[in-house]
Amino acid sequence: MRATRAVQVLLSVLPAQQPAQGWTQALAEAALQAQGVQVNRVTVYRALDRLAEAGLLQRSVDAQRTTRYWVANTLAPAPSAHMECKACHQPMELDDSAAAVQAALQALRQAVAQTAGVHNPTLDVTVQAECAHCAHGQ
């Protein structure tokens, strides 16, 4: 991966300003422009995808086919889970530190790893449910 100015700025901005709903291409492009880096959307898409392939970002696609990125925990890589509200389609990251969520994700990862020919699986699980706001009809 080339260390272009855009990639260097992304690496500094993404962890520091991560929105709860994850980074989209448009949010990342706006963050770059706020730092004085003028890039086109294709460059941003490519940089985000390369960072995800390198394991620095986790990628998730929601029901509207919007790709969202979250900063990966590189010190203790673990499966991640995200939730999308079935009613308002608001994305949110689930609390991966919750013991029950981590246990379920680890069990799924082990089950996938036991499949013949599968090595080093990574998980990106999206749960669809109603958020607290929509569930209470507010």
PDB file of C-alpha atoms in Angstrom:
ATOM      1  CA  MET A   1       0.000   0.000   0.000  1.00  0.00           C
ATOM      2  CA  ARG A   2       1.369   3.368  -0.964  1.00  0.00           C
ATOM      3  CA  ALA A   3       1.568   5.919   1.822  1.00  0.00           C
ATOM      4  CA  THR A   4      -0.142   8.726  -0.078  1.00  0.00           C
ATOM      5  CA  ARG A   5      -1.164  11.904   1.702  1.00  0.00           C
ATOM      6  CA  ALA A   6      -4.805  10.767   1.592  1.00  0.00           C
ATOM      7  CA  VAL A   7      -3.964   7.417   3.223  1.00  0.00           C
ATOM      8  CA  GLN A   8      -1.813   9.094   5.878  1.00  0.00           C
ATOM      9  CA  VAL A   9      -4.587  11.555   6.742  1.00  0.00           C
ATOM     10  CA  LEU A  10      -7.175   8.750   6.792  1.00  0.00           C
ATOM     11  CA  LEU A  11      -4.999   6.785   9.223  1.00  0.00           C
ATOM     12  CA  SER A  12      -4.866   9.769  11.557  1.00  0.00           C
ATOM     13  CA  VAL A  13      -8.487  10.918  11.220  1.00  0.00           C
ATOM     14  CA  LEU A  14     -10.432   7.645  11.190  1.00  0.00           C
ATOM     15  CA  PRO A  15      -9.525   6.392  14.690  1.00  0.00           C
ATOM     16  CA  ALA A  16      -9.769   9.840  16.269  1.00  0.00           C
ATOM     17  CA  GLN A  17     -13.173  10.811  14.894  1.00  0.00           C
ATOM     18  CA  GLN A  18     -14.985   7.509  14.298  1.00  0.00           C
ATOM     19  CA  PRO A  19     -18.756   8.071  14.133  1.00  0.00           C
ATOM     20  CA  ALA A  20     -20.992   5.597  15.970  1.00  0.00           C
ATOM     21  CA  GLN A  21     -22.578   4.497  12.700  1.00  0.00           C
ATOM     22  CA  GLY A  22     -19.186   3.838  11.091  1.00  0.00           C
ATOM     23  CA  TRP A  23     -17.396   5.600   8.284  1.00  0.00           C
ATOM     24  CA  THR A  24     -18.949   5.797   4.839  1.00  0.00           C
ATOM     25  CA  GLN A  25     -17.094   6.910   1.748  1.00  0.00           C
ATOM     26  CA  ALA A  26     -18.837  10.291   1.920  1.00  0.00           C
ATOM     27  CA  LEU A  27     -17.928  10.842   5.586  1.00  0.00           C
ATOM     28  CA  ALA A  28     -14.311   9.848   4.940  1.00  0.00           C
ATOM     29  CA  GLU A  29     -14.130  12.150   1.907  1.00  0.00           C
ATOM     30  CA  ALA A  30     -15.539  15.048   3.965  1.00  0.00           C
ATOM     31  CA  ALA A  31     -13.007  14.350   6.734  1.00  0.00           C
ATOM     32  CA  LEU A  32     -10.171  14.428   4.196  1.00  0.00           C
ATOM     33  CA  GLN A  33     -11.417  17.676   2.691  1.00  0.00           C
ATOM     34  CA  ALA A  34     -11.669  19.202   6.182  1.00  0.00           C
ATOM     35  CA  GLN A  35      -7.960  18.411   6.539  1.00  0.00           C
ATOM     36  CA  GLY A  36      -7.194  20.137   3.220  1.00  0.00           C
ATOM     37  CA  VAL A  37      -6.806  16.938   1.172  1.00  0.00           C
ATOM     38  CA  GLN A  38      -8.729  17.147  -2.102  1.00  0.00           C
ATOM     39  CA  VAL A  39      -9.506  13.673  -3.461  1.00  0.00           C
ATOM     40  CA  ASN A  40     -12.200  12.146  -5.615  1.00  0.00           C
ATOM     41  CA  ARG A  41     -14.620   9.517  -4.341  1.00  0.00           C
ATOM     42  CA  VAL A  42     -12.960   6.646  -6.219  1.00  0.00           C
ATOM     43  CA  THR A  43      -9.662   7.368  -4.474  1.00  0.00           C
ATOM     44  CA  VAL A  44     -11.433   7.332  -1.110  1.00  0.00           C
ATOM     45  CA  TYR A  45     -13.195   4.032  -1.907  1.00  0.00           C
ATOM     46  CA  ARG A  46      -9.909   2.449  -2.932  1.00  0.00           C
ATOM     47  CA  ALA A  47      -8.070   3.713   0.151  1.00  0.00           C
ATOM     48  CA  LEU A  48     -10.809   2.469   2.495  1.00  0.00           C
ATOM     49  CA  ASP A  49     -10.888  -0.928   0.782  1.00  0.00           C
ATOM     50  CA  ARG A  50      -7.090  -1.250   0.940  1.00  0.00           C
ATOM     51  CA  LEU A  51      -7.126  -0.363   4.649  1.00  0.00           C
ATOM     52  CA  ALA A  52      -9.805  -3.016   5.186  1.00  0.00           C
ATOM     53  CA  GLU A  53      -7.791  -5.601   3.243  1.00  0.00           C
ATOM     54  CA  ALA A  54      -4.785  -4.743   5.411  1.00  0.00           C
ATOM     55  CA  GLY A  55      -6.872  -5.437   8.525  1.00  0.00           C
ATOM     56  CA  LEU A  56      -6.863  -1.855   9.789  1.00  0.00           C
ATOM     57  CA  LEU A  57     -10.570  -1.358   9.088  1.00  0.00           C
ATOM     58  CA  GLN A  58     -13.537  -3.681   9.280  1.00  0.00           C
ATOM     59  CA  ARG A  59     -16.039  -3.467   6.450  1.00  0.00           C
ATOM     60  CA  SER A  60     -19.799  -4.022   6.613  1.00  0.00           C
ATOM     61  CA  VAL A  61     -22.568  -3.552   4.041  1.00  0.00           C
ATOM     62  CA  ASP A  62     -26.036  -2.603   5.285  1.00  0.00           C
ATOM     63  CA  ALA A  63     -29.484  -3.307   3.801  1.00  0.00           C
ATOM     64  CA  GLN A  64     -29.264  -0.159   1.635  1.00  0.00           C
ATOM     65  CA  ARG A  65     -25.977  -1.507   0.259  1.00  0.00           C
ATOM     66  CA  THR A  66     -24.008   1.267   1.939  1.00  0.00           C
ATOM     67  CA  THR A  67     -20.520   0.119   2.844  1.00  0.00           C
ATOM     68  CA  ARG A  68     -19.471   1.182   6.324  1.00  0.00           C
ATOM     69  CA  TYR A  69     -16.046   0.938   7.894  1.00  0.00           C
ATOM     70  CA  TRP A  70     -15.009   0.686  11.532  1.00  0.00           C
ATOM     71  CA  VAL A  71     -11.490   0.957  12.884  1.00  0.00           C
ATOM     72  CA  ALA A  72     -10.286  -2.569  13.641  1.00  0.00           C
ATOM     73  CA  ASN A  73      -8.849  -3.429  17.023  1.00  0.00           C
ATOM     74  CA  THR A  74      -5.380  -4.442  15.838  1.00  0.00           C
ATOM     75  CA  LEU A  75      -4.075  -5.180  19.340  1.00  0.00           C
ATOM     76  CA  ALA A  76      -6.664  -7.858  20.047  1.00  0.00           C
ATOM     77  CA  PRO A  77      -8.377  -8.760  16.785  1.00  0.00           C
ATOM     78  CA  ALA A  78     -11.766 -10.260  17.420  1.00  0.00           C
ATOM     79  CA  PRO A  79     -14.903 -10.839  15.416  1.00  0.00           C
ATOM     80  CA  SER A  80     -17.155  -7.815  15.272  1.00  0.00           C
ATOM     81  CA  ALA A  81     -20.877  -7.363  15.128  1.00  0.00           C
ATOM     82  CA  HIS A  82     -22.943  -4.453  13.942  1.00  0.00           C
ATOM     83  CA  MET A  83     -26.663  -3.842  14.139  1.00  0.00           C
ATOM     84  CA  GLU A  84     -28.984  -2.180  11.692  1.00  0.00           C
ATOM     85  CA  CYS A  85     -32.466  -1.112  12.788  1.00  0.00           C
ATOM     86  CA  LYS A  86     -35.128  -2.791  10.658  1.00  0.00           C
ATOM     87  CA  ALA A  87     -37.373   0.261  10.997  1.00  0.00           C
ATOM     88  CA  CYS A  88     -35.148   3.348  10.660  1.00  0.00           C
ATOM     89  CA  HIS A  89     -32.095   1.589   9.139  1.00  0.00           C
ATOM     90  CA  GLN A  90     -29.773   3.387  11.559  1.00  0.00           C
ATOM     91  CA  PRO A  91     -26.522   1.399  11.804  1.00  0.00           C
ATOM     92  CA  MET A  92     -24.727   0.976  15.101  1.00  0.00           C
ATOM     93  CA  GLU A  93     -21.848  -1.044  16.430  1.00  0.00           C
ATOM     94  CA  LEU A  94     -22.781  -3.643  19.013  1.00  0.00           C
ATOM     95  CA  ASP A  95     -20.840  -3.746  22.253  1.00  0.00           C
ATOM     96  CA  ASP A  96     -18.240  -6.360  21.338  1.00  0.00           C
ATOM     97  CA  SER A  97     -16.934  -6.299  24.894  1.00  0.00           C
ATOM     98  CA  ALA A  98     -20.177  -7.851  26.172  1.00  0.00           C
ATOM     99  CA  ALA A  99     -19.295 -11.396  27.206  1.00  0.00           C
ATOM    100  CA  ALA A 100     -22.359 -12.974  25.586  1.00  0.00           C
ATOM    101  CA  VAL A 101     -21.719 -11.244  22.236  1.00  0.00           C
ATOM    102  CA  GLN A 102     -18.043 -12.240  22.218  1.00  0.00           C
ATOM    103  CA  ALA A 103     -18.871 -15.840  23.188  1.00  0.00           C
ATOM    104  CA  ALA A 104     -21.375 -16.139  20.343  1.00  0.00           C
ATOM    105  CA  LEU A 105     -18.968 -14.613  17.820  1.00  0.00           C
ATOM    106  CA  GLN A 106     -16.093 -16.843  18.946  1.00  0.00           C
ATOM    107  CA  ALA A 107     -18.334 -19.931  18.714  1.00  0.00           C
ATOM    108  CA  LEU A 108     -19.320 -18.968  15.164  1.00  0.00           C
ATOM    109  CA  ARG A 109     -15.685 -18.343  14.227  1.00  0.00           C
ATOM    110  CA  GLN A 110     -14.667 -21.768  15.591  1.00  0.00           C
ATOM    111  CA  ALA A 111     -17.521 -23.467  13.713  1.00  0.00           C
ATOM    112  CA  VAL A 112     -16.445 -21.818  10.461  1.00  0.00           C
ATOM    113  CA  ALA A 113     -12.780 -22.674  11.112  1.00  0.00           C
ATOM    114  CA  GLN A 114     -13.695 -26.346  11.527  1.00  0.00           C
ATOM    115  CA  THR A 115     -15.097 -26.432   8.000  1.00  0.00           C
ATOM    116  CA  ALA A 116     -12.747 -28.319   5.680  1.00  0.00           C
ATOM    117  CA  GLY A 117     -10.453 -26.006   3.772  1.00  0.00           C
ATOM    118  CA  VAL A 118     -11.210 -22.856   5.803  1.00  0.00           C
ATOM    119  CA  HIS A 119      -8.262 -21.114   7.447  1.00  0.00           C
ATOM    120  CA  ASN A 120      -8.098 -17.895   9.486  1.00  0.00           C
ATOM    121  CA  PRO A 121     -11.728 -16.817   9.077  1.00  0.00           C
ATOM    122  CA  THR A 122     -12.706 -13.260   9.908  1.00  0.00           C
ATOM    123  CA  LEU A 123     -16.269 -12.426  10.784  1.00  0.00           C
ATOM    124  CA  ASP A 124     -18.397  -9.430  10.005  1.00  0.00           C
ATOM    125  CA  VAL A 125     -21.833 -10.100  11.433  1.00  0.00           C
ATOM    126  CA  THR A 126     -24.742  -7.735  10.904  1.00  0.00           C
ATOM    127  CA  VAL A 127     -27.738  -8.143  13.165  1.00  0.00           C
ATOM    128  CA  GLN A 128     -31.080  -6.728  12.101  1.00  0.00           C
ATOM    129  CA  ALA A 129     -33.394  -5.702  14.944  1.00  0.00           C
ATOM    130  CA  GLU A 130     -35.263  -2.661  16.148  1.00  0.00           C
ATOM    131  CA  CYS A 131     -33.324   0.048  17.959  1.00  0.00           C
ATOM    132  CA  ALA A 132     -34.613   1.237  21.329  1.00  0.00           C
ATOM    133  CA  HIS A 133     -36.063   4.391  19.758  1.00  0.00           C
ATOM    134  CA  CYS A 134     -38.140   2.493  17.157  1.00  0.00           C
ATOM    135  CA  ALA A 135     -39.102  -0.345  19.515  1.00  0.00           C
ATOM    136  CA  HIS A 136     -40.767   2.119  21.872  1.00  0.00           C
ATOM    137  CA  GLY A 137     -42.562   3.909  19.016  1.00  0.00           C
ATOM    138  CA  GLN A 138     -40.893   7.261  19.585  1.00  0.00           C
TER     139      GLN A 138
END
